[in-house]
Short mmCIF file of N, CA, C and O in Angstrom, two decimals:
data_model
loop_
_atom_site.label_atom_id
_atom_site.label_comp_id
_atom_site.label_asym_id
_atom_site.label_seq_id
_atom_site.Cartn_x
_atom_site.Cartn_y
_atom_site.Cartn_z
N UNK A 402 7.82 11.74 -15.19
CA UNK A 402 8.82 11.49 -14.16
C UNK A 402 8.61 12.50 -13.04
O UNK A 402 8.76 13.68 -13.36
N UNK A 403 8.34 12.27 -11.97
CA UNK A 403 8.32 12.63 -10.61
C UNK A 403 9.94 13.42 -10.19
O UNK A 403 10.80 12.57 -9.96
N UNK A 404 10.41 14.85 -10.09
CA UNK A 404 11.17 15.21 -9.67
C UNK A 404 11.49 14.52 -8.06
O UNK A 404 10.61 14.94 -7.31
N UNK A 405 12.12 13.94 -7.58
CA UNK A 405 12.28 13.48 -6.40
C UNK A 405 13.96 12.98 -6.26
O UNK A 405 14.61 12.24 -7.01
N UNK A 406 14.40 13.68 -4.97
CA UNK A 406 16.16 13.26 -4.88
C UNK A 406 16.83 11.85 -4.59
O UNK A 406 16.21 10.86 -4.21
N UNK A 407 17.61 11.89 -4.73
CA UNK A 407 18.18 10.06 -4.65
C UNK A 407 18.05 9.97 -2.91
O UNK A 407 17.76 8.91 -2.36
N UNK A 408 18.30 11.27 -2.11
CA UNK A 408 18.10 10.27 -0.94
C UNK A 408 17.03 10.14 -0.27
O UNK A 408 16.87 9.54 0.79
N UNK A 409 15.91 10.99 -1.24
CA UNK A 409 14.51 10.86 -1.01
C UNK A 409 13.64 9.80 -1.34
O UNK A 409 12.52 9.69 -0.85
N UNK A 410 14.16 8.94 -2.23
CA UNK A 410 14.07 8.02 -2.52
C UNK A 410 14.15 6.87 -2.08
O UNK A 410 13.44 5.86 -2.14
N UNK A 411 15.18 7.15 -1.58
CA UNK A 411 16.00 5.94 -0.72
C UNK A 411 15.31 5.68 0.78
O UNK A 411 15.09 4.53 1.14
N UNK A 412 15.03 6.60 1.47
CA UNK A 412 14.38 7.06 2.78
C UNK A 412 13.10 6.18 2.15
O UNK A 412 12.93 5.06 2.63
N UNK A 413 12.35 6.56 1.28
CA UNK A 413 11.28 5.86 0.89
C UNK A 413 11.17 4.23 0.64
O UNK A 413 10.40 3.45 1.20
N UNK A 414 12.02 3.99 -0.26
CA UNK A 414 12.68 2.34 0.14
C UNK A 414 12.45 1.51 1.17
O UNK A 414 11.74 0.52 1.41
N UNK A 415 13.54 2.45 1.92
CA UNK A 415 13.53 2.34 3.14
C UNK A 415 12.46 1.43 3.72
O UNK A 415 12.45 0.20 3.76
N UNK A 416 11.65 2.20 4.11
CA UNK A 416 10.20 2.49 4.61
C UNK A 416 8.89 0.96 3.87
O UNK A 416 8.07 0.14 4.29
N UNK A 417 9.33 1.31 2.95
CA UNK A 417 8.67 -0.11 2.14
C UNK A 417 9.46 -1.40 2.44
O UNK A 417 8.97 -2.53 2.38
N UNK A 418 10.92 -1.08 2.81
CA UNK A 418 11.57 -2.48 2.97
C UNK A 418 10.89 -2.90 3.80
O UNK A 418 10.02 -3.76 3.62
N UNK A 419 11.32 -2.07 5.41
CA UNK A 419 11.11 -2.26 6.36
C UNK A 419 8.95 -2.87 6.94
O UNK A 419 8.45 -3.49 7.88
N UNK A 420 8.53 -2.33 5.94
CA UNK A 420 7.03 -2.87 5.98
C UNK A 420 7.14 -3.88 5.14
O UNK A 420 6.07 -4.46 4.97
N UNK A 421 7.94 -4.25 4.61
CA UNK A 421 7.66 -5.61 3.68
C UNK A 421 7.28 -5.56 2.25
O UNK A 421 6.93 -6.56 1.62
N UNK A 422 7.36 -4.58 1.86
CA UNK A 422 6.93 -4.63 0.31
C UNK A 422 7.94 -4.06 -0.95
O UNK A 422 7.55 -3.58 -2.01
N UNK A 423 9.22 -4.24 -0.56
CA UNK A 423 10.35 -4.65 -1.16
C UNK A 423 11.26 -5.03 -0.33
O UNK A 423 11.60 -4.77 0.83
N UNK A 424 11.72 -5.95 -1.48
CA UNK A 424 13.23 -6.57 -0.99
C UNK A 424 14.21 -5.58 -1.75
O UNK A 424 13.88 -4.70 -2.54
N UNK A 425 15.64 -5.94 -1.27
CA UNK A 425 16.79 -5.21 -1.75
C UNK A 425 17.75 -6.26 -1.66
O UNK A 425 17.89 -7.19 -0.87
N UNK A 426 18.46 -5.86 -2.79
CA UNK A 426 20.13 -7.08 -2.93
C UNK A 426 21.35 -5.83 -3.50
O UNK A 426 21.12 -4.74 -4.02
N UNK A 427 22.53 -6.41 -3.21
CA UNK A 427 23.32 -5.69 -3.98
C UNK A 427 24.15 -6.47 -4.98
O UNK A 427 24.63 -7.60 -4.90
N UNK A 428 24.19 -5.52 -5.95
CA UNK A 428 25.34 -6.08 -7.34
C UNK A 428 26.19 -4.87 -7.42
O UNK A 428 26.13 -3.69 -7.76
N UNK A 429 27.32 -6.05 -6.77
CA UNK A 429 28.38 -4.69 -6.91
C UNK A 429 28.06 -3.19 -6.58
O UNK A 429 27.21 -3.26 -5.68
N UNK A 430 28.21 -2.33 -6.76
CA UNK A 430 28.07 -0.91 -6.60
C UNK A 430 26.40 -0.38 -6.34
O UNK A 430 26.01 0.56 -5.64
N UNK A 431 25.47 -1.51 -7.31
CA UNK A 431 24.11 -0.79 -7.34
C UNK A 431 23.12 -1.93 -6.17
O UNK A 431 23.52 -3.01 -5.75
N UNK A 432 22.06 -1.40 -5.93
CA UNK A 432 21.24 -1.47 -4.89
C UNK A 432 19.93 -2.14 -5.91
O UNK A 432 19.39 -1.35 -6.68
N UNK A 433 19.50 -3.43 -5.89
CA UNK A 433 18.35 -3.59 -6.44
C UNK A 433 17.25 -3.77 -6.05
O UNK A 433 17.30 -4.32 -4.95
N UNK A 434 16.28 -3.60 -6.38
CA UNK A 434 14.81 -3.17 -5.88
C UNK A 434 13.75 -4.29 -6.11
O UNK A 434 13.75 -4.33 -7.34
N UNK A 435 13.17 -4.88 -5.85
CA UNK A 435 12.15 -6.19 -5.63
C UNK A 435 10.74 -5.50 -5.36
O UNK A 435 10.79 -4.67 -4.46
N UNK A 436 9.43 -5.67 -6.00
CA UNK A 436 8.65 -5.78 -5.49
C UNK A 436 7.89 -6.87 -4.90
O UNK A 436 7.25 -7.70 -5.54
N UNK A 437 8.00 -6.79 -3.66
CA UNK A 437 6.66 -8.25 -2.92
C UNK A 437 5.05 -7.93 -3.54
O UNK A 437 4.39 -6.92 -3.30
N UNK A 438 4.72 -8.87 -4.22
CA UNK A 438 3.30 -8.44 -4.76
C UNK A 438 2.17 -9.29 -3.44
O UNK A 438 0.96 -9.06 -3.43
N UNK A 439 2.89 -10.33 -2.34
CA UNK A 439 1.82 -10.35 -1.77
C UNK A 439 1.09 -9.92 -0.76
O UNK A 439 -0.07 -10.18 -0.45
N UNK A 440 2.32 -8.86 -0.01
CA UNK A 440 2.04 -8.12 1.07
C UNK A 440 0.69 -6.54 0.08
O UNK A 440 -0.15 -5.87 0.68
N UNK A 441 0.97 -6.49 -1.32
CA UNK A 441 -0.04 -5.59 -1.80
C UNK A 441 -1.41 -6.52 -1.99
O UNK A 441 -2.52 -5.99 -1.94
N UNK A 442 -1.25 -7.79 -2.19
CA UNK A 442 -2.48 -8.48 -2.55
C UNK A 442 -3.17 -8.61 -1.32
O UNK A 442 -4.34 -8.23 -1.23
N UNK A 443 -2.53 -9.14 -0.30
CA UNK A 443 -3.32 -8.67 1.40
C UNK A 443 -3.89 -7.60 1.49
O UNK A 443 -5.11 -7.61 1.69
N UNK A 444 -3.20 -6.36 1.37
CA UNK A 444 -3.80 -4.81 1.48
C UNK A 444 -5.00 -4.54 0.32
O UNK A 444 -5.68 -3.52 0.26
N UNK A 445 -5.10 -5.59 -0.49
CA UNK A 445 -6.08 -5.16 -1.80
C UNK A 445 -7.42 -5.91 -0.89
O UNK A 445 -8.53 -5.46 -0.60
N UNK A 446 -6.94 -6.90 -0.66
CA UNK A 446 -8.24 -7.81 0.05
C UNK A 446 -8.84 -7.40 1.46
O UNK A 446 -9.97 -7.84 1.71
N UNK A 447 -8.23 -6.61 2.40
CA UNK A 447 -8.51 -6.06 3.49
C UNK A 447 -9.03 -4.84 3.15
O UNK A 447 -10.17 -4.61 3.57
N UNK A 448 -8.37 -3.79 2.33
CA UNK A 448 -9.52 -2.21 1.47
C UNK A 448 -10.71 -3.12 0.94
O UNK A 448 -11.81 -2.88 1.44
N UNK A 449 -10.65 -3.84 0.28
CA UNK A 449 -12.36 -4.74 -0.39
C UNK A 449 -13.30 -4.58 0.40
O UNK A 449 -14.38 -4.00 0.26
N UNK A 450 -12.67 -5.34 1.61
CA UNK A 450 -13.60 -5.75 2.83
C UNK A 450 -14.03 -4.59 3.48
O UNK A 450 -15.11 -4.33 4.01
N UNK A 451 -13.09 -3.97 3.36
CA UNK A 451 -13.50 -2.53 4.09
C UNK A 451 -14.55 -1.77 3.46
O UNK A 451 -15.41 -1.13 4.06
N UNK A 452 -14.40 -1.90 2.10
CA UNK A 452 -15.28 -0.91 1.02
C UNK A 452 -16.48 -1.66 1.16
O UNK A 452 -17.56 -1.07 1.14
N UNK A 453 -16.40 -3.36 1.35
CA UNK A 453 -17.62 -3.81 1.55
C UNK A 453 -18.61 -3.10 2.59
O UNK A 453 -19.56 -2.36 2.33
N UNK A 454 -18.08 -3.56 3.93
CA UNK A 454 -18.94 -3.15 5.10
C UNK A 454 -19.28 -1.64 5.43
O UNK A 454 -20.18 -1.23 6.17
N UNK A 455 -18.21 -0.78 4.59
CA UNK A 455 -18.98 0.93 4.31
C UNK A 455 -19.97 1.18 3.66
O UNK A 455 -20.59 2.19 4.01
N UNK A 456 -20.55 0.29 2.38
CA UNK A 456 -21.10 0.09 1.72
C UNK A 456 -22.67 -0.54 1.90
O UNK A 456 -23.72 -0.41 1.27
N UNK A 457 -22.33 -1.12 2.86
CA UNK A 457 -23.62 -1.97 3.89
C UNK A 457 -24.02 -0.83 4.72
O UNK A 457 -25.19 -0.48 4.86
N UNK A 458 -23.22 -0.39 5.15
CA UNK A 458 -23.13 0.78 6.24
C UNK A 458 -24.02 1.81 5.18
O UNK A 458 -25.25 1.81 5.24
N UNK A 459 -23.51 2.39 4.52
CA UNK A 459 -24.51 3.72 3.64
C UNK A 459 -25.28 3.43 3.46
O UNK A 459 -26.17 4.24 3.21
N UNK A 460 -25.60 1.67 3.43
CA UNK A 460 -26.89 1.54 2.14
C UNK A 460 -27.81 1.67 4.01
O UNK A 460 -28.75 2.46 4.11
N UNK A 461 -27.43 0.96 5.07
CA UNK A 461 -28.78 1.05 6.27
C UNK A 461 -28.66 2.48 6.54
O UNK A 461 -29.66 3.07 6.93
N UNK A 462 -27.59 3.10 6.39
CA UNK A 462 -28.25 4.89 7.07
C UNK A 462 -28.88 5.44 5.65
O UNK A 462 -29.31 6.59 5.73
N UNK A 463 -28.99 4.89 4.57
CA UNK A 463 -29.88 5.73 3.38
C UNK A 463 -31.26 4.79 3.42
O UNK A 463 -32.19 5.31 2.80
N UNK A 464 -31.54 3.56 4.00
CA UNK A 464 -32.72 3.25 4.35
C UNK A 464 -33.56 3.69 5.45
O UNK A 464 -34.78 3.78 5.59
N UNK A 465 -32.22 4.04 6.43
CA UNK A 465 -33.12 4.62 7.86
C UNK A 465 -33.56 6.07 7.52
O UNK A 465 -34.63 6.52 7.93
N UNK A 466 -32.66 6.85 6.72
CA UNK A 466 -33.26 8.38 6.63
C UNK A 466 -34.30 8.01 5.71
O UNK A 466 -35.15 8.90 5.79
N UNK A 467 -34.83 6.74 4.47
CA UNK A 467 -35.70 7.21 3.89
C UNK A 467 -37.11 6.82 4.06
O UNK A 467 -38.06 7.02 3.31
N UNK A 468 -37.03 5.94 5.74
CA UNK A 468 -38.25 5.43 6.30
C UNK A 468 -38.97 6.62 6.54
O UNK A 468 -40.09 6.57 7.04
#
């Protein structure tokens, strides 16, 4: 468990609501928490792509230094 305060928490929420990768409802008194799994499945597929073309990228500057 991560020492971290309730309104540090919350600020953090926040922050994810507002980008889209939770929802929030209330029941009565408590605040419930949702994760959106497809705004993370976008971000998984756009880092891929990214790791792809870095990857292309190292492999021509480790062919050009080893001409």
């Amino acid at each position: 468990v991560i020492p971290v305060t309730r309104q540090a928490a919350s600020k953090h929420l926040q922050l994810l609501q507002a980008a889209g990768v939770v929802t929030s409802s209330r029941r009565g008194r408590e605040r419930l928490w949702s994760v959106r799994t497809e705004p993370l499945a976008q971000a998984g597929d756009y880092l891929a792509q990214l790791s792809r073309r870095w990857d292309a990228a190292v492999d021509r500057l480790r062919a050009f230094v080893e001409e």
